[in-house]
PDB file of C-alpha atoms in Angstrom:
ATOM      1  CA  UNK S   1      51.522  68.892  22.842  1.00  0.00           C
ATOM      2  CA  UNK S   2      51.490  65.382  24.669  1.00  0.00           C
ATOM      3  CA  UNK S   3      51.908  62.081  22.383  1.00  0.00           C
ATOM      4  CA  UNK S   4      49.092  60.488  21.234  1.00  0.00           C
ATOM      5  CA  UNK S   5      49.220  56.736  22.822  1.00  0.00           C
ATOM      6  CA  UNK S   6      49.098  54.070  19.760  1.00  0.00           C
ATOM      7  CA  UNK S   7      46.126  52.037  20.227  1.00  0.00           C
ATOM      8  CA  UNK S   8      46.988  48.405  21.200  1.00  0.00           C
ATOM      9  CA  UNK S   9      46.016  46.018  18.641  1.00  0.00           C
ATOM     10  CA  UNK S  10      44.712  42.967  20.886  1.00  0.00           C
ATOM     11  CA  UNK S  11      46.205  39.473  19.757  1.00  0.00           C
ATOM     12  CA  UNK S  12      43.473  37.708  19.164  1.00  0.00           C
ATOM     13  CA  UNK S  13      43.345  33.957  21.019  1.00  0.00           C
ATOM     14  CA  UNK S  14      44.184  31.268  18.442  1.00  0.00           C
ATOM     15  CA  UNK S  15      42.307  28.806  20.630  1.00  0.00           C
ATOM     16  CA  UNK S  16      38.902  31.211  20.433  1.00  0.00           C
ATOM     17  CA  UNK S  17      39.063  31.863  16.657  1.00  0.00           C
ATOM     18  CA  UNK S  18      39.815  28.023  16.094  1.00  0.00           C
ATOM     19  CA  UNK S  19      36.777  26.946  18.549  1.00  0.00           C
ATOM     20  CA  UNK S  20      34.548  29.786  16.526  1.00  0.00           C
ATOM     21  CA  UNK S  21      35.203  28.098  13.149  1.00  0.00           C
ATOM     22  CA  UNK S  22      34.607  24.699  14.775  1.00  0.00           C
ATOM     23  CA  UNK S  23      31.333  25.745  15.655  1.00  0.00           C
ATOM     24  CA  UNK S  24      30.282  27.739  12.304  1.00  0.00           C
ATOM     25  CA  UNK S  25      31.549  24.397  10.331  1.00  0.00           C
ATOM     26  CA  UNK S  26      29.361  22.022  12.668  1.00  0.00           C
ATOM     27  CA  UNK S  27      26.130  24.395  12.537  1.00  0.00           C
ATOM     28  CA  UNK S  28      25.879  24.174   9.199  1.00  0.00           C
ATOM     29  CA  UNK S  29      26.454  20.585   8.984  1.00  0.00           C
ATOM     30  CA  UNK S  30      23.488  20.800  11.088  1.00  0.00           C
ATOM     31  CA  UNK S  31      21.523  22.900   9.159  1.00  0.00           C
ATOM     32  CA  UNK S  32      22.542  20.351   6.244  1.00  0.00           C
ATOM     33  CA  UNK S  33      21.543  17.259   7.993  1.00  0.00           C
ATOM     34  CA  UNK S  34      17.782  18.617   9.139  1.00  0.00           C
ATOM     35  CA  UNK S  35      17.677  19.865   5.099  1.00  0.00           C
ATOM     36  CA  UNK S  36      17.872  16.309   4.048  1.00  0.00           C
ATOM     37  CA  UNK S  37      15.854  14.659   6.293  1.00  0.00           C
ATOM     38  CA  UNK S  38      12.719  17.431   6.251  1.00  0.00           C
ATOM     39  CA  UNK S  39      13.276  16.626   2.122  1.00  0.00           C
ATOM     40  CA  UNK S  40      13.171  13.061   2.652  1.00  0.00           C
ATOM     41  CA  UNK S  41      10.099  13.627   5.462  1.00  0.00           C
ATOM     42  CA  UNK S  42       8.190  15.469   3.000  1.00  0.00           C
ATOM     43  CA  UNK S  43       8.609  12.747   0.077  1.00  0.00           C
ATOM     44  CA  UNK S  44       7.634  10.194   2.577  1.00  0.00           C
ATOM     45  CA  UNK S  45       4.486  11.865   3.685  1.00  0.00           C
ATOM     46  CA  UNK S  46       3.368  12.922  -0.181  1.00  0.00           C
ATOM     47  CA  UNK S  47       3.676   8.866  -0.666  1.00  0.00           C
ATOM     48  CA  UNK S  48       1.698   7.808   1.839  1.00  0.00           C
ATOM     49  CA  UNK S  49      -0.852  10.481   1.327  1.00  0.00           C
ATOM     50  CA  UNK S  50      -1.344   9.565  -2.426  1.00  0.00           C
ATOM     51  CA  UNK S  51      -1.283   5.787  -1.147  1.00  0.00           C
ATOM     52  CA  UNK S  52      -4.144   6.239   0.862  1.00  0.00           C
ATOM     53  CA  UNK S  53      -6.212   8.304  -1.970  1.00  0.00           C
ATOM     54  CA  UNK S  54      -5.636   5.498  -3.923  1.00  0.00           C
ATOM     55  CA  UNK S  55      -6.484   2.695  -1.499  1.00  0.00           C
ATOM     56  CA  UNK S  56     -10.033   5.307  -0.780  1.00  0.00           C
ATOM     57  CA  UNK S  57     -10.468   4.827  -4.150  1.00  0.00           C
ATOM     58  CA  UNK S  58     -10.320   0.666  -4.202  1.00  0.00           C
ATOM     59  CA  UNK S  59     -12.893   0.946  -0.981  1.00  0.00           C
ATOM     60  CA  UNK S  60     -14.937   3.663  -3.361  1.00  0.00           C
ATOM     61  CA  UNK S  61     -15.403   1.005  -5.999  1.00  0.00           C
ATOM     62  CA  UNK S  62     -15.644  -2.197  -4.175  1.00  0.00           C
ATOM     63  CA  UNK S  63     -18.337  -0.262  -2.087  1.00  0.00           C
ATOM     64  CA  UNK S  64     -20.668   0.844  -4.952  1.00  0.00           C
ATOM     65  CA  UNK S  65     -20.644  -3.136  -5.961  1.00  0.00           C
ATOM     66  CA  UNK S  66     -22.725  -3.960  -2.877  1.00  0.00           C
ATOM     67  CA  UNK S  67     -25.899  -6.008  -3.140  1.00  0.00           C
ATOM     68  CA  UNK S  68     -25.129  -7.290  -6.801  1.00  0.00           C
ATOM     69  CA  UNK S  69     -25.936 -11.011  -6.235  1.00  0.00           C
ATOM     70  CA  UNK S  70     -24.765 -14.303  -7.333  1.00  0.00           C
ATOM     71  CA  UNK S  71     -25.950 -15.259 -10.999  1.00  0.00           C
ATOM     72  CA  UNK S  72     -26.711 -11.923 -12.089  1.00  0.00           C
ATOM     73  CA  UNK S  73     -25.159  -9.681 -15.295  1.00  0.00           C
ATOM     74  CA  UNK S  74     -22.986  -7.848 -13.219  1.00  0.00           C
ATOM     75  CA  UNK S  75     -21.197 -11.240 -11.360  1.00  0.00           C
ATOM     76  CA  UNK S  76     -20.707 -12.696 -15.041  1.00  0.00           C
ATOM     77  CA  UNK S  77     -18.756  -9.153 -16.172  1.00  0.00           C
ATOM     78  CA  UNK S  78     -16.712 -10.136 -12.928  1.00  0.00           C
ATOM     79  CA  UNK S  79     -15.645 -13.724 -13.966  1.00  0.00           C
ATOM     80  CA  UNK S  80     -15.967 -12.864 -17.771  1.00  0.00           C
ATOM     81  CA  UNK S  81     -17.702 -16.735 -18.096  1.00  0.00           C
ATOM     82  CA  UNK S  82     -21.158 -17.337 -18.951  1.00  0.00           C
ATOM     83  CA  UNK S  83     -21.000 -20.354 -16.097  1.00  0.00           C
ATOM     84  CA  UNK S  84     -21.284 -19.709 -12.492  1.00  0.00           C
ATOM     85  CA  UNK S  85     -17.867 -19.931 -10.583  1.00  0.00           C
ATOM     86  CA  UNK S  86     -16.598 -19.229  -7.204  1.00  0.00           C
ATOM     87  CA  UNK S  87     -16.312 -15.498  -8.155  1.00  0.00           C
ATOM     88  CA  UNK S  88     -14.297 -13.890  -5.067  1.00  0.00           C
ATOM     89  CA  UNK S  89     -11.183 -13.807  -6.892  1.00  0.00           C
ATOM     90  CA  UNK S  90     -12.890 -12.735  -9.677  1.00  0.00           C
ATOM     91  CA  UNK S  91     -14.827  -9.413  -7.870  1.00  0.00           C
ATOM     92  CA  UNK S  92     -11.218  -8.976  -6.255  1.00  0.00           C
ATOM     93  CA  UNK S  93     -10.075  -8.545  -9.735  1.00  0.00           C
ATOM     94  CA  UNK S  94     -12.866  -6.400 -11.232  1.00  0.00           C
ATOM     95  CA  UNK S  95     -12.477  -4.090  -8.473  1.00  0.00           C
ATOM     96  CA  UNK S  96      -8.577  -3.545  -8.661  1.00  0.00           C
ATOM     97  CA  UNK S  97      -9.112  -3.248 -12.492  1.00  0.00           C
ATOM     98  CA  UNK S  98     -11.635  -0.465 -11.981  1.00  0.00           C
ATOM     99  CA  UNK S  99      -9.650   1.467  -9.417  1.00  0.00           C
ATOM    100  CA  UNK S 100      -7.030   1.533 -12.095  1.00  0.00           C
ATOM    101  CA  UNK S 101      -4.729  -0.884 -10.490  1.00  0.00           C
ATOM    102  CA  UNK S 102      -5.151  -4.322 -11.993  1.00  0.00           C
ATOM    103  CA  UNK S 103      -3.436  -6.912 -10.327  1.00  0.00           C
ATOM    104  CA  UNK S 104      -1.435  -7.822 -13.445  1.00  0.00           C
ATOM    105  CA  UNK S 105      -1.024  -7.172 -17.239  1.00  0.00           C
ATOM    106  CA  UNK S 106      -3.065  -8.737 -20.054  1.00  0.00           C
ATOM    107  CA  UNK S 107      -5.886 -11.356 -18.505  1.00  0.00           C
ATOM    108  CA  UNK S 108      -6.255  -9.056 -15.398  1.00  0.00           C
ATOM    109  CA  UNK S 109      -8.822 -11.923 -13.575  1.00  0.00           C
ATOM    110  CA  UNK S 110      -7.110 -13.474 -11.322  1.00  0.00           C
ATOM    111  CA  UNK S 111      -9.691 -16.821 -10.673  1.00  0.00           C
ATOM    112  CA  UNK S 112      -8.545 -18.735  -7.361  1.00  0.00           C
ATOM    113  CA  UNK S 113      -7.325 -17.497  -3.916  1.00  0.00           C
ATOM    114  CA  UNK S 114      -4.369 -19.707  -3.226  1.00  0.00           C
ATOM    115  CA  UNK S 115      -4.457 -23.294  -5.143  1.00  0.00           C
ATOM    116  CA  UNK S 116      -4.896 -23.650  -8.703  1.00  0.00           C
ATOM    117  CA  UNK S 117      -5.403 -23.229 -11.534  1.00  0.00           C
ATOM    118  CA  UNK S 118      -2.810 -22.377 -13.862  1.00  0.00           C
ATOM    119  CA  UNK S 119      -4.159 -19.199 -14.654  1.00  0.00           C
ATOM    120  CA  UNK S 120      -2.880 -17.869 -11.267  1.00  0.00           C
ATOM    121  CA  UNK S 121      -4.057 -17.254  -7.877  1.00  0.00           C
ATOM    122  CA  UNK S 122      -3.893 -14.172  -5.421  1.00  0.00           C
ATOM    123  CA  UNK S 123      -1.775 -15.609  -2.520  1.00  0.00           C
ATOM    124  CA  UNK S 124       1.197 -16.680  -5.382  1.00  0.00           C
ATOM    125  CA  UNK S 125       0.777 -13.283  -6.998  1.00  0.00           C
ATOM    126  CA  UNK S 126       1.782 -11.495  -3.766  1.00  0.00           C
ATOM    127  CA  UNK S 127       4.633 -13.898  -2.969  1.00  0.00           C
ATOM    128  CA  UNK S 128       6.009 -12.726  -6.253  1.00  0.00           C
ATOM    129  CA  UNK S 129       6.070  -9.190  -5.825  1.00  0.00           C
ATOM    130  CA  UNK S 130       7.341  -9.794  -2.178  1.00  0.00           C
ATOM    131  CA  UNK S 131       3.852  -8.118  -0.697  1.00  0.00           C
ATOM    132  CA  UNK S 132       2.626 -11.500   0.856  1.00  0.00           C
ATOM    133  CA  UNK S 133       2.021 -11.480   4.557  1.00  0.00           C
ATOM    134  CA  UNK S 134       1.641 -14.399   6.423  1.00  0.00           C
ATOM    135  CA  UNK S 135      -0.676 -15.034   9.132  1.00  0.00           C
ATOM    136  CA  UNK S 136       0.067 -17.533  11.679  1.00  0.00           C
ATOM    137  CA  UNK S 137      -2.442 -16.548  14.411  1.00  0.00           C
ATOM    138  CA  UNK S 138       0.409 -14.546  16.794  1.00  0.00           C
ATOM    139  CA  UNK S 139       0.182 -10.515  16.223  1.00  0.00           C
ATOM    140  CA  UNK S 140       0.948  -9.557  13.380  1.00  0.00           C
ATOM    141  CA  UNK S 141       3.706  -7.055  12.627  1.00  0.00           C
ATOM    142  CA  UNK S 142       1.479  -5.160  10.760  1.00  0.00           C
ATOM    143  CA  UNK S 143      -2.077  -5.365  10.630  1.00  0.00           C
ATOM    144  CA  UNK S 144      -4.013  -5.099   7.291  1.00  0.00           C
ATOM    145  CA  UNK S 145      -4.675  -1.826   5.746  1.00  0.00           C
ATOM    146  CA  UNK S 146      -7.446  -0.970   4.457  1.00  0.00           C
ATOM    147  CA  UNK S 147      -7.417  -1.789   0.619  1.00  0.00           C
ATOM    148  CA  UNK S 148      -5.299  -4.707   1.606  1.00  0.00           C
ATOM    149  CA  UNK S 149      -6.580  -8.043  -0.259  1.00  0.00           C
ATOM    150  CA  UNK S 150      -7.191 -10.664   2.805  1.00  0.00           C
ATOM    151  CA  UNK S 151      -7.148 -14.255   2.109  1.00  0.00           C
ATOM    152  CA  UNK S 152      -8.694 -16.727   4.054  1.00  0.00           C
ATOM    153  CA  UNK S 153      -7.970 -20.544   4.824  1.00  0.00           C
ATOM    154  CA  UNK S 154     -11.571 -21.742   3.575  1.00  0.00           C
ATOM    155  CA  UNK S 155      -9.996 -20.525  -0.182  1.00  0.00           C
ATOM    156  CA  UNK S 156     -12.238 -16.985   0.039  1.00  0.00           C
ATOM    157  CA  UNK S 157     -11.202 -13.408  -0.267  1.00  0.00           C
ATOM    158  CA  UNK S 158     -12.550  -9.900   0.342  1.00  0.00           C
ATOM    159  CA  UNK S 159     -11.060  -6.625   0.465  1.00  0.00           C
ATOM    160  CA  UNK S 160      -9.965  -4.934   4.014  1.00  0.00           C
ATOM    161  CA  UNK S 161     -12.066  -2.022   4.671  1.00  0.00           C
ATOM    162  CA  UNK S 162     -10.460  -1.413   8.502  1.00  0.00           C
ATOM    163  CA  UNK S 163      -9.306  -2.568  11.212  1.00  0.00           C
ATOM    164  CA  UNK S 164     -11.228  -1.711  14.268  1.00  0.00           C
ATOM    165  CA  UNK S 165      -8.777  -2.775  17.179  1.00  0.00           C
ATOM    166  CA  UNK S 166      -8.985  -6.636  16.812  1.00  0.00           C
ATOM    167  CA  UNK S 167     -12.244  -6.555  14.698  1.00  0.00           C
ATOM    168  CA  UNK S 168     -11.450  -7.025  11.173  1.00  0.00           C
ATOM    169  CA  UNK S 169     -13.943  -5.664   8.311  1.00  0.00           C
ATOM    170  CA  UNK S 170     -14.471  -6.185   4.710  1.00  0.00           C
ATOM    171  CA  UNK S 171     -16.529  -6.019   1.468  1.00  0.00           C
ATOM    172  CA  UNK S 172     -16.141  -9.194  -0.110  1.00  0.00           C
ATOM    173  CA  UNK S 173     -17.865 -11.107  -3.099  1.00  0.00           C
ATOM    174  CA  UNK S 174     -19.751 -14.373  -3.501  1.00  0.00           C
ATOM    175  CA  UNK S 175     -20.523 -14.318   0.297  1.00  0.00           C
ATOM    176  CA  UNK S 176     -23.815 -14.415   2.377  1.00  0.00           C
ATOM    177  CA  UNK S 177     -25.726 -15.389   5.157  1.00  0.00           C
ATOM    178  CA  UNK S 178     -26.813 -19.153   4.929  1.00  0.00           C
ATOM    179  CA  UNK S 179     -30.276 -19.974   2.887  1.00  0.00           C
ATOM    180  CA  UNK S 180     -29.370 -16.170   0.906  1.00  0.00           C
ATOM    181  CA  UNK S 181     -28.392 -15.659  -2.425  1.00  0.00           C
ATOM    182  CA  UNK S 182     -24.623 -15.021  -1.708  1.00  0.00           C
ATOM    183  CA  UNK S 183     -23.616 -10.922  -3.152  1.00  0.00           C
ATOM    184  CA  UNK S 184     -21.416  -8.507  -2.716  1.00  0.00           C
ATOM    185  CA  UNK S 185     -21.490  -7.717   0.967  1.00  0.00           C
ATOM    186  CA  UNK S 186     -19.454  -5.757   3.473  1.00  0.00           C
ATOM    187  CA  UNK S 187     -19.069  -8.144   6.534  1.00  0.00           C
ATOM    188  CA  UNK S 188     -17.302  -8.159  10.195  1.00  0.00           C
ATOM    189  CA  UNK S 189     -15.091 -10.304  11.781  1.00  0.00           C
ATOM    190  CA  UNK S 190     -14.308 -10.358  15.965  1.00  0.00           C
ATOM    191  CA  UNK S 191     -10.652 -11.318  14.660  1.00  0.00           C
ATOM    192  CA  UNK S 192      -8.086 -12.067  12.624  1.00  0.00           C
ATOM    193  CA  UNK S 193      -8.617 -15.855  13.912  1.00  0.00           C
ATOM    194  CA  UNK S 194     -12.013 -16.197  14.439  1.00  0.00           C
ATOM    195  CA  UNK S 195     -12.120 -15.287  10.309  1.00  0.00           C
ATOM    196  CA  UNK S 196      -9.426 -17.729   9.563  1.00  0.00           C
ATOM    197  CA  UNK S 197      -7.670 -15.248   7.843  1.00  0.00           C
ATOM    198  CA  UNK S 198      -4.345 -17.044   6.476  1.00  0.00           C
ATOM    199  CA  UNK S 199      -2.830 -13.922   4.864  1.00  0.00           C
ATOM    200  CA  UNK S 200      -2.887 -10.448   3.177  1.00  0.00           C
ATOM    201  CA  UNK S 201      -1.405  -8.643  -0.005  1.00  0.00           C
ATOM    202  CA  UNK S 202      -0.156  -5.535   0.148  1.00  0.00           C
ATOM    203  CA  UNK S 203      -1.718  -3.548  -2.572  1.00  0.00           C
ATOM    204  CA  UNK S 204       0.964  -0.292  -1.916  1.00  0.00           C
ATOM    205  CA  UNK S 205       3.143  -3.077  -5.053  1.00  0.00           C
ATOM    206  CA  UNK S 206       0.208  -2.781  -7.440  1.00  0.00           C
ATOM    207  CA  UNK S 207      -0.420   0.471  -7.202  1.00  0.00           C
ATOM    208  CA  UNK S 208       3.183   1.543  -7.131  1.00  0.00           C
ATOM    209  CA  UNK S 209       3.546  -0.612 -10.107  1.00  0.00           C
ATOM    210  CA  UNK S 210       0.861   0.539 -12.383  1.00  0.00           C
ATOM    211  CA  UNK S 211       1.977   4.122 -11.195  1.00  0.00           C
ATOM    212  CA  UNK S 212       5.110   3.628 -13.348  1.00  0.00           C
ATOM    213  CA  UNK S 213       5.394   4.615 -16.987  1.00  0.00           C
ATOM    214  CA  UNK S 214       5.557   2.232 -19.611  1.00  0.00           C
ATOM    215  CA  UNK S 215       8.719   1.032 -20.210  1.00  0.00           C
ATOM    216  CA  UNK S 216       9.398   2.378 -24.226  1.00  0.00           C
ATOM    217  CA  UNK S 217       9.558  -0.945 -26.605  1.00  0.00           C
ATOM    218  CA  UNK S 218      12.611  -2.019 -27.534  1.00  0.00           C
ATOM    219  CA  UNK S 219      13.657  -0.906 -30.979  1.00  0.00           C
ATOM    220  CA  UNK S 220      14.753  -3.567 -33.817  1.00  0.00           C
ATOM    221  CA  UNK S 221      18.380  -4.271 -33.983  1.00  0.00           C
ATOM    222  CA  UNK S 222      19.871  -3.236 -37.089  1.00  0.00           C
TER     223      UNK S 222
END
């Protein structure tokens, strides 16, 4: 009966099996890397989309204002003053406050745009919370969004409703055609320039801030 031939064991090639665990190790370093980024993609997008529900909502509420006119019951719960200020700051205010964003804690009115008084104005508020951009009349690196509070040079403000390539619209309060009761009023601008725009806030900090839970008081010291 003829010997059965051992089968030969084949060496394997050091240099294979070494590349082969080399490429395993980087694939899933890979497979790591997209993880983390599609996790950080998909917290990125569910920011931006609540952002712009909330900044719908600011348009919602400065919208439904339109037509109430200067003088009238609805103008004085703006300013919260039985005289009759410049009230664009003041609608501003009222309309972040109703969103359910106020611009800031306790007296929630901010009264001016950007000079005086001591209660505050919009422009300073925005420097604070580093959301302040400043327009100089070049492009901007980023345009206005709508929800945006704009500021303009003549000491008025509105609200940014869009953008429309150069064309800049808003709702804005105490404003008006000449020889009309100024109102609440959505109104459109050629440009950024030809409004005199000086400046935006960024309301993504207000909202992200009164997204945040209370902070829990501080308990006595013993």
């Amino acid at each position: 009966m003829p010997k059965q031939k051992k089968p030969i064991k084949k060496k394997r090639n050091l240099f294979l099996f070494v590349t082969e665990q080399s490429n395993k190790v980087r694939i899933g370093m890979v497979v790591a890397v997209f993880a983390v980024l599609g996790t950080a993609i998909l917290r990125t997008s569910s920011a931006q989309t609540n952002y712009t529900s909330q900044r719908f909502n600011i348009l919602r509420v400065a919208h439904g204002e339109t037509g109430h006119l200067d003088g009238s019951a609805r103008v004085r719960e703006y300013t919260g003053r039985s005289d009759n200020p410049e009230w664009c700051a003041y609608f501003v205010s009222w309309v972040m406050k109703n969103s359910g964003y106020p611009l800031r804690d306790g007296d929630w009115r901010v009264p001016a745009v950007y000079r005086g008084p001591q209660s505050g104005n919009l422009r300073d508020l925005f420097i604070s919370m580093g959301a302040y951009q400043e327009y100089t009349g070049a492009k901007a690196p980023v345009a206005p969004q709508p929800g945006d509070v704009i500021l303009f040079s003549r000491s008025h403000t509105g609200i940014v409703t869009k953008m429309n390539g150069a064309e800049l619209y808003t709702i804005e309060g105490n404003s008006g055609a000449a020889g009309k009761p100024n109102r609440v009023t959505p109104v459109t601008y050629p440009s950024l320039s030809a409004a005199g725009v000086m400046g935006w806030g960024n309301v993504d900090a207000i909202i992200s801030r009164a997204a945040e839970p209370a902070s829990p008081s501080k308990q006595p010291q013993p």
